[in-house]
Tab-separated table of C-alpha atoms and ligand atoms in Angstrom:
chain	number	residue	atom	x	y	z
A	1	MET	CA	0.000	0.000	0.000
A	2	ASN	CA	1.243	3.427	-0.838
A	3	ALA	CA	0.076	5.376	2.211
A	4	ALA	CA	1.316	8.693	0.851
A	5	VAL	CA	-0.877	8.420	-2.226
A	6	TRP	CA	-3.854	7.072	-0.336
A	7	ASN	CA	-3.815	9.705	2.411
A	8	ALA	CA	-3.429	12.513	-0.071
A	9	ILE	CA	-6.868	11.958	-1.567
A	10	PRO	CA	-9.115	14.965	-1.008
A	11	ALA	CA	-12.283	13.978	0.826
A	12	ALA	CA	-14.446	16.354	-1.173
A	13	LEU	CA	-14.856	13.973	-4.103
A	14	PRO	CA	-15.532	10.259	-4.164
A	15	THR	CA	-12.490	8.004	-4.456
A	16	SER	CA	-11.254	7.460	-8.003
A	17	ILE	CA	-10.497	3.947	-9.183
A	18	ARG	CA	-6.856	4.936	-9.738
A	19	ALA	CA	-6.563	6.082	-6.128
A	20	LEU	CA	-8.385	3.192	-4.532
A	21	MET	CA	-5.880	0.760	-6.037
A	22	HIS	CA	-3.556	2.134	-3.338
A	23	ALA	CA	-6.015	1.668	-0.480
A	24	PRO	CA	-5.577	-1.087	2.097
A	25	VAL	CA	-7.861	-4.123	1.851
A	26	ASN	CA	-10.951	-4.042	4.088
A	27	THR	CA	-11.370	-0.308	3.518
A	28	ARG	CA	-15.026	0.665	3.179
A	29	LEU	CA	-15.582	2.638	0.007
A	30	VAL	CA	-18.085	4.211	-2.300
A	31	VAL	CA	-17.089	3.788	-5.942
A	32	ASN	CA	-18.579	5.333	-9.070
A	33	GLY	CA	-18.061	4.310	-12.664
A	34	TRP	CA	-19.450	3.167	-15.993
A	35	VAL	CA	-20.109	-0.488	-16.509
A	36	ARG	CA	-17.921	-2.201	-19.096
A	37	ASN	CA	-19.168	-5.799	-18.684
A	38	VAL	CA	-21.643	-7.639	-16.560
A	39	ARG	CA	-21.576	-11.339	-15.728
A	40	ARG	CA	-24.197	-13.152	-13.732
A	41	GLN	CA	-23.648	-16.407	-11.921
A	42	LYS	CA	-25.981	-18.235	-9.653
A	43	ARG	CA	-24.872	-16.743	-6.360
A	44	TYR	CA	-22.793	-13.800	-7.460
A	45	TRP	CA	-22.965	-11.044	-9.957
A	46	PHE	CA	-19.847	-9.380	-11.372
A	47	ALA	CA	-19.387	-6.076	-13.138
A	48	GLU	CA	-16.256	-4.425	-14.444
A	49	ILE	CA	-16.460	-0.663	-14.018
A	50	ALA	CA	-14.142	2.133	-15.131
A	51	ASP	CA	-14.071	5.827	-14.329
A	52	GLY	CA	-11.304	6.940	-16.721
A	53	SER	CA	-8.964	7.990	-13.899
A	54	SER	CA	-6.484	5.394	-15.172
A	55	GLY	CA	-6.454	2.456	-17.548
A	56	GLN	CA	-7.494	0.195	-14.704
A	57	SER	CA	-11.022	-1.018	-14.142
A	58	LEU	CA	-12.463	-2.372	-10.908
A	59	GLN	CA	-14.409	-5.567	-10.485
A	60	ILE	CA	-17.551	-5.209	-8.393
A	61	VAL	CA	-18.830	-8.410	-6.864
A	62	ALA	CA	-22.304	-8.521	-5.395
A	63	PRO	CA	-24.572	-11.274	-4.135
A	64	SER	CA	-26.997	-11.996	-7.000
A	65	LEU	CA	-29.916	-10.945	-4.845
A	66	LEU	CA	-28.560	-7.431	-4.698
A	67	ALA	CA	-28.311	-7.037	-8.452
A	68	LYS	CA	-31.476	-8.838	-9.411
A	69	GLU	CA	-32.277	-8.678	-13.098
A	70	GLY	CA	-35.043	-6.196	-13.778
A	71	ASP	CA	-34.851	-4.458	-10.397
A	72	LEU	CA	-31.578	-2.781	-11.184
A	73	PRO	CA	-30.934	-2.137	-14.885
A	74	ILE	CA	-27.168	-2.586	-14.673
A	75	THR	CA	-26.152	-2.883	-18.303
A	76	PRO	CA	-22.948	-2.056	-20.211
A	77	GLY	CA	-22.674	1.724	-20.419
A	78	SER	CA	-24.765	2.441	-17.323
A	79	CYS	CA	-23.375	4.610	-14.578
A	80	ILE	CA	-23.415	3.034	-11.150
A	81	LYS	CA	-22.498	3.723	-7.561
A	82	ALA	CA	-21.339	0.818	-5.432
A	83	PHE	CA	-20.955	0.700	-1.653
A	84	GLY	CA	-18.779	-2.001	-0.181
A	85	VAL	CA	-15.485	-3.258	1.106
A	86	LEU	CA	-12.263	-3.549	-0.853
A	87	GLN	CA	-10.860	-7.042	-0.807
A	88	ARG	CA	-8.257	-9.173	-2.464
A	89	SER	CA	-9.814	-10.703	-5.539
A	90	HIS	CA	-10.591	-14.397	-5.537
A	91	GLY	CA	-10.563	-14.414	-9.314
A	92	THR	CA	-7.725	-14.024	-11.770
A	93	GLY	CA	-7.131	-10.871	-13.785
A	94	GLN	CA	-7.298	-8.372	-10.950
A	95	GLU	CA	-5.666	-7.950	-7.584
A	96	LEU	CA	-8.460	-6.108	-5.830
A	97	GLU	CA	-12.238	-6.078	-6.088
A	98	LEU	CA	-15.097	-4.420	-4.278
A	99	LEU	CA	-17.496	-6.689	-2.448
A	100	ALA	CA	-20.652	-4.621	-2.678
A	101	ASP	CA	-23.471	-4.554	-0.176
A	102	ASP	CA	-25.442	-1.842	-1.936
A	103	LEU	CA	-25.689	-0.770	-5.572
A	104	GLN	CA	-27.366	2.205	-7.211
A	105	VAL	CA	-27.843	2.902	-10.887
A	106	THR	CA	-27.253	6.645	-11.130
A	107	GLY	CA	-27.468	6.694	-14.948
A	108	PRO	CA	-29.282	3.867	-16.699
A	109	CYS	CA	-28.231	3.047	-20.250
A	110	ASP	CA	-30.369	1.250	-22.788
A	111	ALA	CA	-27.981	-1.458	-23.917
A	112	GLY	CA	-29.898	-2.069	-27.165
A	113	SER	CA	-29.547	1.444	-28.514
A	114	TYR	CA	-26.228	2.412	-26.862
A	115	PRO	CA	-23.839	3.054	-29.778
A	116	ILE	CA	-20.727	1.771	-28.001
A	117	GLN	CA	-20.835	-1.993	-28.025
A	118	LYS	CA	-18.478	-4.460	-26.419
A	119	GLN	CA	-17.120	-5.943	-29.643
A	120	GLY	CA	-15.363	-2.667	-30.536
A	121	HIS	CA	-15.766	-0.277	-33.452
A	122	SER	CA	-13.785	1.150	-36.332
A	123	ASP	CA	-12.199	4.593	-35.982
A	124	GLU	CA	-14.538	5.821	-38.741
A	125	PHE	CA	-17.629	4.738	-36.829
A	126	LEU	CA	-16.371	6.259	-33.592
A	127	ARG	CA	-15.828	9.575	-35.384
A	128	THR	CA	-19.598	9.669	-35.860
A	129	GLN	CA	-20.059	9.217	-32.093
A	130	GLN	CA	-17.739	11.841	-30.716
A	131	HIS	CA	-19.859	12.458	-27.638
A	132	PHE	CA	-19.475	8.792	-26.666
A	133	ARG	CA	-16.131	7.724	-28.063
A	134	LEU	CA	-14.099	8.893	-25.059
A	135	ARG	CA	-15.823	6.092	-23.170
A	136	THR	CA	-13.834	3.528	-25.129
A	137	GLU	CA	-10.660	2.291	-23.467
A	138	ARG	CA	-8.509	3.433	-26.369
A	139	MET	CA	-9.806	6.994	-26.576
A	140	SER	CA	-9.790	7.585	-22.840
A	141	LYS	CA	-6.189	6.355	-22.751
A	142	ILE	CA	-5.246	8.766	-25.563
A	143	MET	CA	-6.809	11.639	-23.586
A	144	ARG	CA	-4.889	10.695	-20.430
A	145	LEU	CA	-1.599	10.412	-22.312
A	146	LYS	CA	-2.258	13.754	-24.008
A	147	SER	CA	-2.777	15.374	-20.636
A	148	LYS	CA	0.434	13.783	-19.337
A	149	LEU	CA	2.421	14.902	-22.381
A	150	ALA	CA	1.275	18.513	-21.901
A	151	HIS	CA	2.188	18.256	-18.232
A	152	ALA	CA	5.629	16.763	-18.962
A	153	MET	CA	6.436	19.495	-21.479
A	154	ALA	CA	5.278	22.304	-19.189
A	155	SER	CA	7.058	20.934	-16.163
A	156	TRP	CA	10.354	20.510	-18.011
A	157	LEU	CA	10.098	24.040	-19.418
A	158	HIS	CA	9.380	25.416	-15.952
A	159	SER	CA	12.500	23.632	-14.697
A	160	GLN	CA	14.463	25.619	-17.320
A	161	ASP	CA	13.170	29.034	-16.166
A	162	PHE	CA	10.461	29.322	-18.797
A	163	VAL	CA	7.325	31.277	-17.976
A	164	GLN	CA	4.015	30.267	-19.519
A	165	ILE	CA	2.353	33.128	-21.377
A	166	TYR	CA	-1.350	33.246	-22.169
A	167	ALA	CA	-1.528	35.163	-25.447
A	168	PRO	CA	-4.870	36.196	-26.961
A	169	SER	CA	-6.622	34.069	-29.574
A	170	ILE	CA	-8.187	37.084	-31.273
A	171	THR	CA	-5.653	39.161	-33.121
A	172	GLU	CA	-5.368	42.114	-35.432
A	173	HIS	CA	-2.990	40.261	-37.752
A	174	ASP	CA	-3.582	37.750	-40.512
A	175	CYS	CA	0.024	37.717	-41.672
A	176	GLU	CA	1.903	35.608	-39.167
A	177	GLY	CA	2.900	33.247	-41.908
A	178	GLY	CA	1.107	30.169	-40.666
A	179	GLY	CA	-1.472	29.782	-43.419
A	180	GLU	CA	-4.965	31.209	-43.853
A	181	ALA	CA	-6.554	32.925	-40.862
A	182	PHE	CA	-10.244	32.715	-39.886
A	183	THR	CA	-11.905	36.112	-39.783
A	184	VAL	CA	-13.677	37.312	-36.651
A	185	SER	CA	-16.265	39.330	-38.517
A	186	SER	CA	-17.403	42.700	-37.212
A	187	GLU	CA	-20.401	42.735	-39.566
A	188	ARG	CA	-23.051	41.901	-36.992
A	189	ARG	CA	-21.514	44.012	-34.234
A	190	PRO	CA	-19.921	46.920	-36.112
A	191	ASP	CA	-19.594	48.742	-32.814
A	192	PHE	CA	-17.418	46.001	-31.313
A	193	PHE	CA	-14.091	46.047	-33.138
A	194	PRO	CA	-13.424	48.923	-35.522
A	195	LYS	CA	-12.269	46.428	-38.167
A	196	ASP	CA	-12.197	42.719	-38.876
A	197	ALA	CA	-10.029	40.704	-36.541
A	198	TYR	CA	-8.685	37.158	-36.893
A	199	LEU	CA	-8.299	33.969	-34.919
A	200	THR	CA	-4.617	33.495	-34.285
A	201	VAL	CA	-2.607	31.077	-36.449
A	202	SER	CA	0.313	31.162	-33.985
A	203	ALA	CA	1.142	32.965	-30.744
A	204	GLN	CA	4.641	33.714	-31.947
A	205	LEU	CA	4.477	37.455	-32.581
A	206	HIS	CA	2.842	38.004	-29.204
A	207	LEU	CA	5.374	35.723	-27.517
A	208	GLU	CA	8.138	37.912	-28.905
A	209	ILE	CA	6.703	40.764	-26.829
A	210	ALA	CA	6.970	38.583	-23.732
A	211	ALA	CA	10.446	37.253	-24.586
A	212	SER	CA	11.708	40.820	-24.852
A	213	SER	CA	11.138	41.118	-21.121
A	214	ILE	CA	10.909	37.667	-19.545
A	215	SER	CA	13.569	36.016	-21.771
A	216	ARG	CA	12.235	32.466	-21.882
A	217	VAL	CA	8.538	32.048	-22.535
A	218	PHE	CA	6.165	29.452	-23.862
A	219	SER	CA	2.551	29.147	-24.825
A	220	MET	CA	0.333	26.095	-25.140
A	221	ALA	CA	-2.850	27.120	-26.855
A	222	PRO	CA	-5.243	26.389	-29.695
A	223	VAL	CA	-4.477	27.966	-33.063
A	224	PHE	CA	-6.725	28.148	-36.091
A	225	ARG	CA	-6.075	27.692	-39.788
A	226	ALA	CA	-8.689	27.976	-42.494
A	227	GLU	CA	-6.957	25.569	-44.839
A	228	ASN	CA	-8.879	22.950	-46.738
A	229	HIS	CA	-6.439	20.085	-46.185
A	230	GLN	CA	-8.363	16.832	-45.923
A	231	THR	CA	-5.376	14.811	-44.738
A	232	SER	CA	-4.658	12.568	-41.783
A	233	ARG	CA	-2.455	15.258	-40.171
A	234	HIS	CA	-4.290	18.555	-40.697
A	235	LEU	CA	-6.891	20.188	-38.500
A	236	ALA	CA	-8.499	23.607	-38.710
A	237	GLU	CA	-8.060	24.003	-34.949
A	238	PHE	CA	-5.072	22.420	-33.254
A	239	TRP	CA	-2.880	22.989	-30.224
A	240	MET	CA	0.569	24.404	-30.568
A	241	LEU	CA	3.356	24.442	-28.008
A	242	GLU	CA	5.494	27.473	-28.800
A	243	CYS	CA	8.759	28.505	-27.187
A	244	GLU	CA	10.413	31.864	-27.661
A	245	MET	CA	13.858	32.608	-26.252
A	246	ALA	CA	15.813	35.824	-25.918
A	247	PHE	CA	19.606	35.561	-26.173
A	248	CYS	CA	19.409	32.708	-28.627
A	249	ASP	CA	21.707	33.754	-31.430
A	250	THR	CA	22.526	30.742	-33.581
A	251	LEU	CA	20.306	28.271	-35.351
A	252	ASP	CA	22.373	25.438	-33.883
A	253	SER	CA	21.681	26.569	-30.330
A	254	LEU	CA	17.959	26.826	-31.136
A	255	LEU	CA	17.931	23.304	-32.554
A	256	ASN	CA	20.042	21.941	-29.700
A	257	PHE	CA	17.452	23.351	-27.357
A	258	ALA	CA	14.506	21.928	-29.346
A	259	GLU	CA	16.209	18.529	-29.341
A	260	THR	CA	16.820	18.602	-25.597
A	261	PHE	CA	13.257	19.739	-24.971
A	262	LEU	CA	11.825	16.833	-26.975
A	263	ARG	CA	14.192	14.293	-25.435
A	264	GLU	CA	13.569	15.416	-21.864
A	265	SER	CA	9.804	15.883	-22.044
A	266	CYS	CA	9.181	12.680	-24.006
A	267	GLY	CA	11.535	10.897	-21.574
A	268	LEU	CA	9.506	12.213	-18.653
A	269	LEU	CA	6.311	11.048	-20.321
A	270	SER	CA	7.725	7.561	-20.966
A	271	ARG	CA	8.800	7.217	-17.353
A	272	GLU	CA	5.641	8.564	-15.761
A	273	ALA	CA	2.882	7.324	-18.042
A	274	THR	CA	2.772	3.734	-16.854
A	275	GLU	CA	-0.045	2.832	-19.217
A	276	MET	CA	1.982	3.790	-22.289
A	277	ASP	CA	2.774	0.692	-24.326
A	278	ASP	CA	6.337	-0.479	-24.951
A	279	GLU	CA	6.119	0.216	-28.664
A	280	SER	CA	5.351	3.917	-28.093
A	281	ARG	CA	8.021	4.153	-25.448
A	282	SER	CA	10.645	2.720	-27.735
A	283	ARG	CA	9.500	4.927	-30.645
A	284	LEU	CA	10.021	8.019	-28.490
A	285	LEU	CA	13.370	6.793	-27.272
A	286	THR	CA	14.725	5.940	-30.735
A	287	THR	CA	13.416	9.166	-32.234
A	288	PHE	CA	14.420	11.680	-29.581
A	289	GLY	CA	16.986	9.809	-27.470
A	290	ARG	CA	19.906	10.675	-29.760
A	291	PRO	CA	21.015	13.757	-31.706
A	292	ILE	CA	18.818	14.480	-34.720
A	293	PRO	CA	20.676	14.905	-38.053
A	294	ARG	CA	20.524	18.315	-39.731
A	295	ILE	CA	20.588	18.935	-43.456
A	296	SER	CA	20.248	22.196	-45.334
A	297	TYR	CA	17.332	22.667	-47.711
A	298	ALA	CA	19.796	22.970	-50.622
A	299	ASP	CA	21.508	19.666	-49.791
A	300	ALA	CA	18.141	18.001	-49.287
A	301	VAL	CA	16.940	19.118	-52.723
A	302	ASP	CA	20.225	17.886	-54.248
A	303	ILE	CA	19.656	14.435	-52.756
A	304	LEU	CA	15.993	14.347	-53.740
A	305	ALA	CA	16.707	15.485	-57.287
A	306	LYS	CA	18.758	12.324	-57.804
A	307	HIS	CA	15.576	10.244	-57.417
A	308	PRO	CA	13.037	11.896	-59.724
A	309	GLU	CA	11.416	8.528	-60.427
A	310	SER	CA	10.331	8.323	-56.779
A	311	PHE	CA	8.118	11.421	-56.910
A	312	GLU	CA	4.961	12.728	-58.430
A	313	TYR	CA	6.348	16.277	-58.148
A	314	CYS	CA	9.970	16.676	-59.135
A	315	PRO	CA	11.954	18.333	-56.327
A	316	GLN	CA	13.226	21.697	-57.476
A	317	MET	CA	15.453	24.335	-55.885
A	318	GLY	CA	13.323	27.266	-54.789
A	319	ARG	CA	10.134	25.201	-54.456
A	320	ASP	CA	8.687	24.013	-51.181
A	321	LEU	CA	9.231	20.396	-50.178
A	322	GLN	CA	6.145	18.232	-50.756
A	323	SER	CA	5.108	15.641	-48.222
A	324	GLU	CA	6.382	12.885	-50.551
A	325	HIS	CA	9.822	14.549	-50.385
A	326	GLU	CA	9.715	14.818	-46.601
A	327	LYS	CA	8.726	11.173	-46.368
A	328	PHE	CA	11.598	10.141	-48.661
A	329	LEU	CA	14.107	12.050	-46.545
A	330	CYS	CA	12.928	10.423	-43.302
A	331	ASP	CA	12.179	6.942	-44.540
A	332	ARG	CA	14.835	6.355	-47.201
A	333	VAL	CA	17.693	8.784	-46.572
A	334	PHE	CA	17.921	9.275	-42.808
A	335	ARG	CA	15.729	6.399	-41.626
A	336	GLY	CA	14.604	8.541	-38.749
A	337	PRO	CA	13.913	12.182	-37.854
A	338	VAL	CA	15.746	15.039	-39.565
A	339	PHE	CA	15.931	18.829	-39.300
A	340	VAL	CA	15.843	20.566	-42.696
A	341	THR	CA	17.428	23.992	-42.280
A	342	ASP	CA	18.058	27.251	-44.138
A	343	TYR	CA	15.178	27.404	-46.601
A	344	PRO	CA	15.121	30.084	-49.302
A	345	ALA	CA	13.869	33.361	-47.821
A	346	ALA	CA	11.191	33.539	-50.522
A	347	LEU	CA	9.483	30.401	-49.158
A	348	LYS	CA	9.303	31.562	-45.571
A	349	PRO	CA	7.529	34.279	-43.535
A	350	PHE	CA	8.788	37.835	-43.151
A	351	TYR	CA	10.073	37.481	-39.587
A	352	MET	CA	12.778	34.845	-40.148
A	353	LYS	CA	16.367	36.014	-39.847
A	354	LEU	CA	18.167	36.475	-43.158
A	355	ASN	CA	21.407	34.473	-43.385
A	356	PRO	CA	24.670	36.182	-44.461
A	357	ASP	CA	24.124	34.748	-47.989
A	358	SER	CA	21.055	37.061	-48.239
A	359	GLN	CA	19.200	34.218	-49.969
A	360	THR	CA	18.239	31.851	-47.185
A	361	VAL	CA	16.841	32.244	-43.676
A	362	ALA	CA	17.980	30.728	-40.370
A	363	CYS	CA	15.107	28.323	-39.893
A	364	ALA	CA	14.382	24.616	-39.575
A	365	ASP	CA	11.541	22.151	-39.897
A	366	LEU	CA	11.684	18.918	-37.950
A	367	LEU	CA	10.437	15.992	-40.036
A	368	LEU	CA	9.432	12.686	-38.475
A	369	PRO	CA	9.102	9.317	-40.190
A	370	GLY	CA	5.555	8.558	-41.283
A	371	MET	CA	4.419	11.990	-40.154
A	372	GLY	CA	6.322	14.787	-41.872
A	373	GLU	CA	6.685	18.188	-40.234
A	374	VAL	CA	6.042	18.306	-36.521
A	375	LEU	CA	7.992	21.413	-35.512
A	376	GLY	CA	8.971	24.621	-37.271
A	377	GLY	CA	11.233	27.320	-35.896
A	378	SER	CA	13.682	30.064	-36.712
A	379	LEU	CA	15.860	32.830	-35.457
A	380	ARG	CA	13.855	36.048	-35.696
A	381	GLU	CA	15.089	38.991	-37.710
A	382	ASP	CA	16.350	41.377	-35.014
A	383	ARG	CA	17.831	44.083	-37.290
A	384	ALA	CA	15.168	46.770	-37.696
A	385	HIS	CA	16.183	47.805	-41.207
A	386	VAL	CA	16.373	44.230	-42.540
A	387	LEU	CA	13.001	43.373	-40.965
A	388	LYS	CA	11.416	46.511	-42.393
A	389	GLU	CA	12.619	45.610	-45.863
A	390	SER	CA	11.334	42.049	-45.536
A	391	MET	CA	7.933	43.280	-44.313
A	392	GLU	CA	7.654	45.714	-47.180
A	393	ARG	CA	8.508	42.978	-49.661
A	394	LYS	CA	6.192	40.322	-48.264
A	395	LEU	CA	3.277	42.126	-46.633
A	396	SER	CA	0.590	44.571	-47.718
A	397	PRO	CA	1.037	48.252	-46.746
A	398	ALA	CA	-1.870	47.879	-44.291
A	399	ALA	CA	-0.215	44.874	-42.627
A	400	CYS	CA	3.102	46.768	-42.387
A	401	GLU	CA	1.264	49.649	-40.777
A	402	SER	CA	-0.423	47.440	-38.174
A	403	LEU	CA	2.903	45.776	-37.346
A	404	GLN	CA	4.698	48.962	-36.350
A	405	TRP	CA	4.756	47.663	-32.776
A	406	TYR	CA	6.668	44.590	-34.015
A	407	LEU	CA	9.268	46.828	-35.629
A	408	ASP	CA	9.423	48.898	-32.448
A	409	LEU	CA	10.540	45.795	-30.539
A	410	ARG	CA	13.657	45.908	-32.755
A	411	LYS	CA	14.248	49.584	-32.142
A	412	PHE	CA	14.196	49.492	-28.358
A	413	GLY	CA	16.534	47.014	-26.696
A	414	CYS	CA	16.077	44.034	-28.953
A	415	SER	CA	18.023	40.878	-28.148
A	416	PRO	CA	18.888	38.213	-30.679
A	417	HIS	CA	16.085	35.682	-30.265
A	418	GLY	CA	14.400	32.685	-31.757
A	419	GLY	CA	11.770	30.089	-31.166
A	420	PHE	CA	9.673	27.296	-32.552
A	421	GLY	CA	6.163	25.931	-32.731
A	422	LEU	CA	5.450	22.268	-32.123
A	423	GLY	CA	2.275	20.632	-33.408
A	424	PHE	CA	1.144	19.122	-30.122
A	425	ASP	CA	-1.556	16.877	-31.619
A	426	ARG	CA	0.838	15.689	-34.323
A	427	LEU	CA	3.503	14.793	-31.763
A	428	LEU	CA	0.991	12.701	-29.829
A	429	GLN	CA	-0.233	11.101	-33.052
A	430	PHE	CA	3.345	10.129	-33.850
A	431	ALA	CA	4.118	8.907	-30.313
A	432	LEU	CA	1.060	6.667	-30.138
A	433	SER	CA	1.160	5.671	-33.808
A	434	VAL	CA	-2.394	6.839	-34.440
A	435	GLY	CA	-3.292	6.862	-38.146
A	436	ASN	CA	-5.409	10.006	-38.176
A	437	ILE	CA	-4.942	13.219	-36.199
A	438	ARG	CA	-8.751	13.366	-35.738
A	439	ASP	CA	-8.413	10.435	-33.361
A	440	VAL	CA	-6.123	12.191	-30.878
A	441	VAL	CA	-8.482	15.169	-30.531
A	442	MET	CA	-11.717	15.166	-28.573
A	443	LEU	CA	-13.844	17.107	-31.065
A	444	PRO	CA	-11.777	17.675	-34.220
A	445	ARG	CA	-12.464	20.670	-36.449
A	446	THR	CA	-11.843	20.205	-40.167
A	447	ALA	CA	-13.138	21.883	-43.331
A	448	GLY	CA	-16.598	20.856	-44.421
A	449	ALA	CA	-18.302	20.032	-41.131
A	450	ILE	CA	-18.970	21.528	-37.732
A	451	LYS	CA	-20.690	19.508	-35.074
A	452	TYR	CA	-20.729	19.947	-31.301
B	501	LIG	O1	5.422	25.613	-38.986
B	501	LIG	P1	4.286	26.409	-38.390
B	501	LIG	O2	3.316	27.021	-39.328
B	501	LIG	O3	4.970	27.458	-37.459
B	501	LIG	C1	4.439	28.621	-36.982
B	501	LIG	O4	3.269	28.923	-37.024
B	501	LIG	C2	5.444	29.438	-36.220
B	501	LIG	N1	4.946	30.806	-36.120
B	501	LIG	C3	5.657	28.800	-34.869
B	501	LIG	C4	6.732	29.471	-34.063
B	501	LIG	O5	7.843	29.606	-34.530
B	501	LIG	N2	6.406	29.863	-32.836
B	501	LIG	O6	3.479	25.460	-37.401
B	501	LIG	C5	4.133	24.788	-36.348
B	501	LIG	C6	3.680	23.336	-36.295
B	501	LIG	C7	3.991	22.539	-37.566
B	501	LIG	O7	5.323	22.108	-37.561
B	501	LIG	C8	3.016	21.397	-37.455
B	501	LIG	O8	3.502	20.377	-36.613
B	501	LIG	C9	1.828	22.030	-36.772
B	501	LIG	O9	2.255	23.247	-36.194
B	501	LIG	N3	0.756	22.287	-37.750
B	501	LIG	C10	-0.421	21.637	-37.769
B	501	LIG	N4	-0.927	20.658	-37.010
B	501	LIG	C11	-2.178	20.220	-37.283
B	501	LIG	N5	-2.971	20.746	-38.260
B	501	LIG	C12	-2.497	21.740	-39.058
B	501	LIG	N6	-3.285	22.284	-39.991
B	501	LIG	C13	-1.176	22.234	-38.828
B	501	LIG	N7	-0.414	23.202	-39.389
B	501	LIG	C14	0.748	23.214	-38.713
C-alpha cells in the first residue's frame, strides 16, 4: 500500500479507481463508474467498471440478490455507484475487487440502442459518435496520455526558467505566416471592433513581446487555420506548443534546445505514463533519445533530385518540399527524424532572420518518419532595417502599418532571439502511432463540417 498516495486523496470527491488501487484491503468505500461488462452467476454477480482515472477497471462483486435482473438495470454503459469493502480478488485478472453490499444505478443506459458496443468499433464509426467515443478504453487512454504529455512538457520548461504566457486568440494580424486565418467578422456588431479581426494562427508574434522582457517564454494554446487540407495530419483548430527565447543567437543553439526539450519531455512522459505501451516508449526513445541529423534545404533538394522517379512532383530548388519529399528524406535517406534547415527566404515568412548569404533564412523544420513536419522554428530577424525591408517585400502596406509595434521591438533594446512551434496533436499522433490526427483530438475541427 502506498500510504502517501492514499492519504493525499481529497475527501471532497468520491475516491477514483486509480486512487483506490492504493487503499488497504478491508477499507469501506463508495465507488462510481461506468459499466464495461456484466456477468451473472448463480450466487454472485460481477461487473467491471471504469471511471477513466487510469487504464485500470475495478471488479464489483455482489450477491446476485442485490443485483437482481429487472430491479436494477445494470447494463454495459450504465453509470453506477457501489458501496462495499475492498478485498483481495478471488478471481484471476485483478488484484483487488469491491465486495458490494449496496448498488445504485445513477445513470441507466439502454444497452440495445447504446452506440458503443463491447465488440469494438472502427475509428470511422467512432468519429460519428464523438460524444461517446471517449468512453472507449482506447480513446480515454489517448486523452490521459495527451494530458500527461502537456504536463511533462510544461514541467520541463518550468525547470528551465520558462514562464508560460497566455496570449490572446483574437488578433489584429492575418500575416503571421502560418497559413490562412479565420476572420472574426465585425459585420453583426460593427460597434465592437473597428475592423475585422482574426483567430490566431500562432502565438509567436505576441510571444516575442513577452520574450523581450521575460527572456524564456512558452505558450500552449489552440491555433486556427482555415486551410482545406483533408489529410490525416491537418486540423483547422489544433494545439501548438510554442517557445520563444531571448539571447538565442545561432540556429544550432535553437535546434540543440529543441532537441533537448523533446528528449527530456518525451523521456519524462515515458517514465511517468505507466499505461503507455512499450512500442510507443521505444518509438520516443529511438526518435528523440539521440542527436537528430541536420541537413540544409539545398543539400536536401540535391539528394531528392537524384531520385526523380520516386516522386509525383519533381523536387526543385526554390520550391517548397512536398510531403512525398519529406517522407523520402525520413524513410529512405535518414531512416529517422531530420531537421531541414536554411530554406530560401522567398518560401518563408517575413520574420525569419536572413542568413549572411542574403538568400536563405535561419530556420528549420523537424520531419518525423511517417508523419512529416512536426515542428517549425527560426531565429527572428532582429535588425530593424532588414526586418522593415522584408515586411515591405512580403506584406501589404496595411499589414506593415499594423505591425509597427513589431518593428518597435527591434528599435528598443532588442536581443537576438528565436523560437519554434510544435504541433502538439501531431507529436501525440506520432508517439502513439495513431493513423489520423482526428483520433487524438476530442472534437476535431476540419473543413466541411462543424458539429458539437
Ligand atoms: O510551422 P508552423 O506554421 O509554425 C508557426 O506557425 C510558427 N509561427 C511557430 C513558431 O515559430 N512559434 O506550425 C508549427 C507546427 C507545424 O510544424 C506542425 O507540426 C503544426 O504546427 N501544424 C499543424 N498541425 C495540425 N494541423 C495543421 N493544420 C497544422 N499546421 C501546422
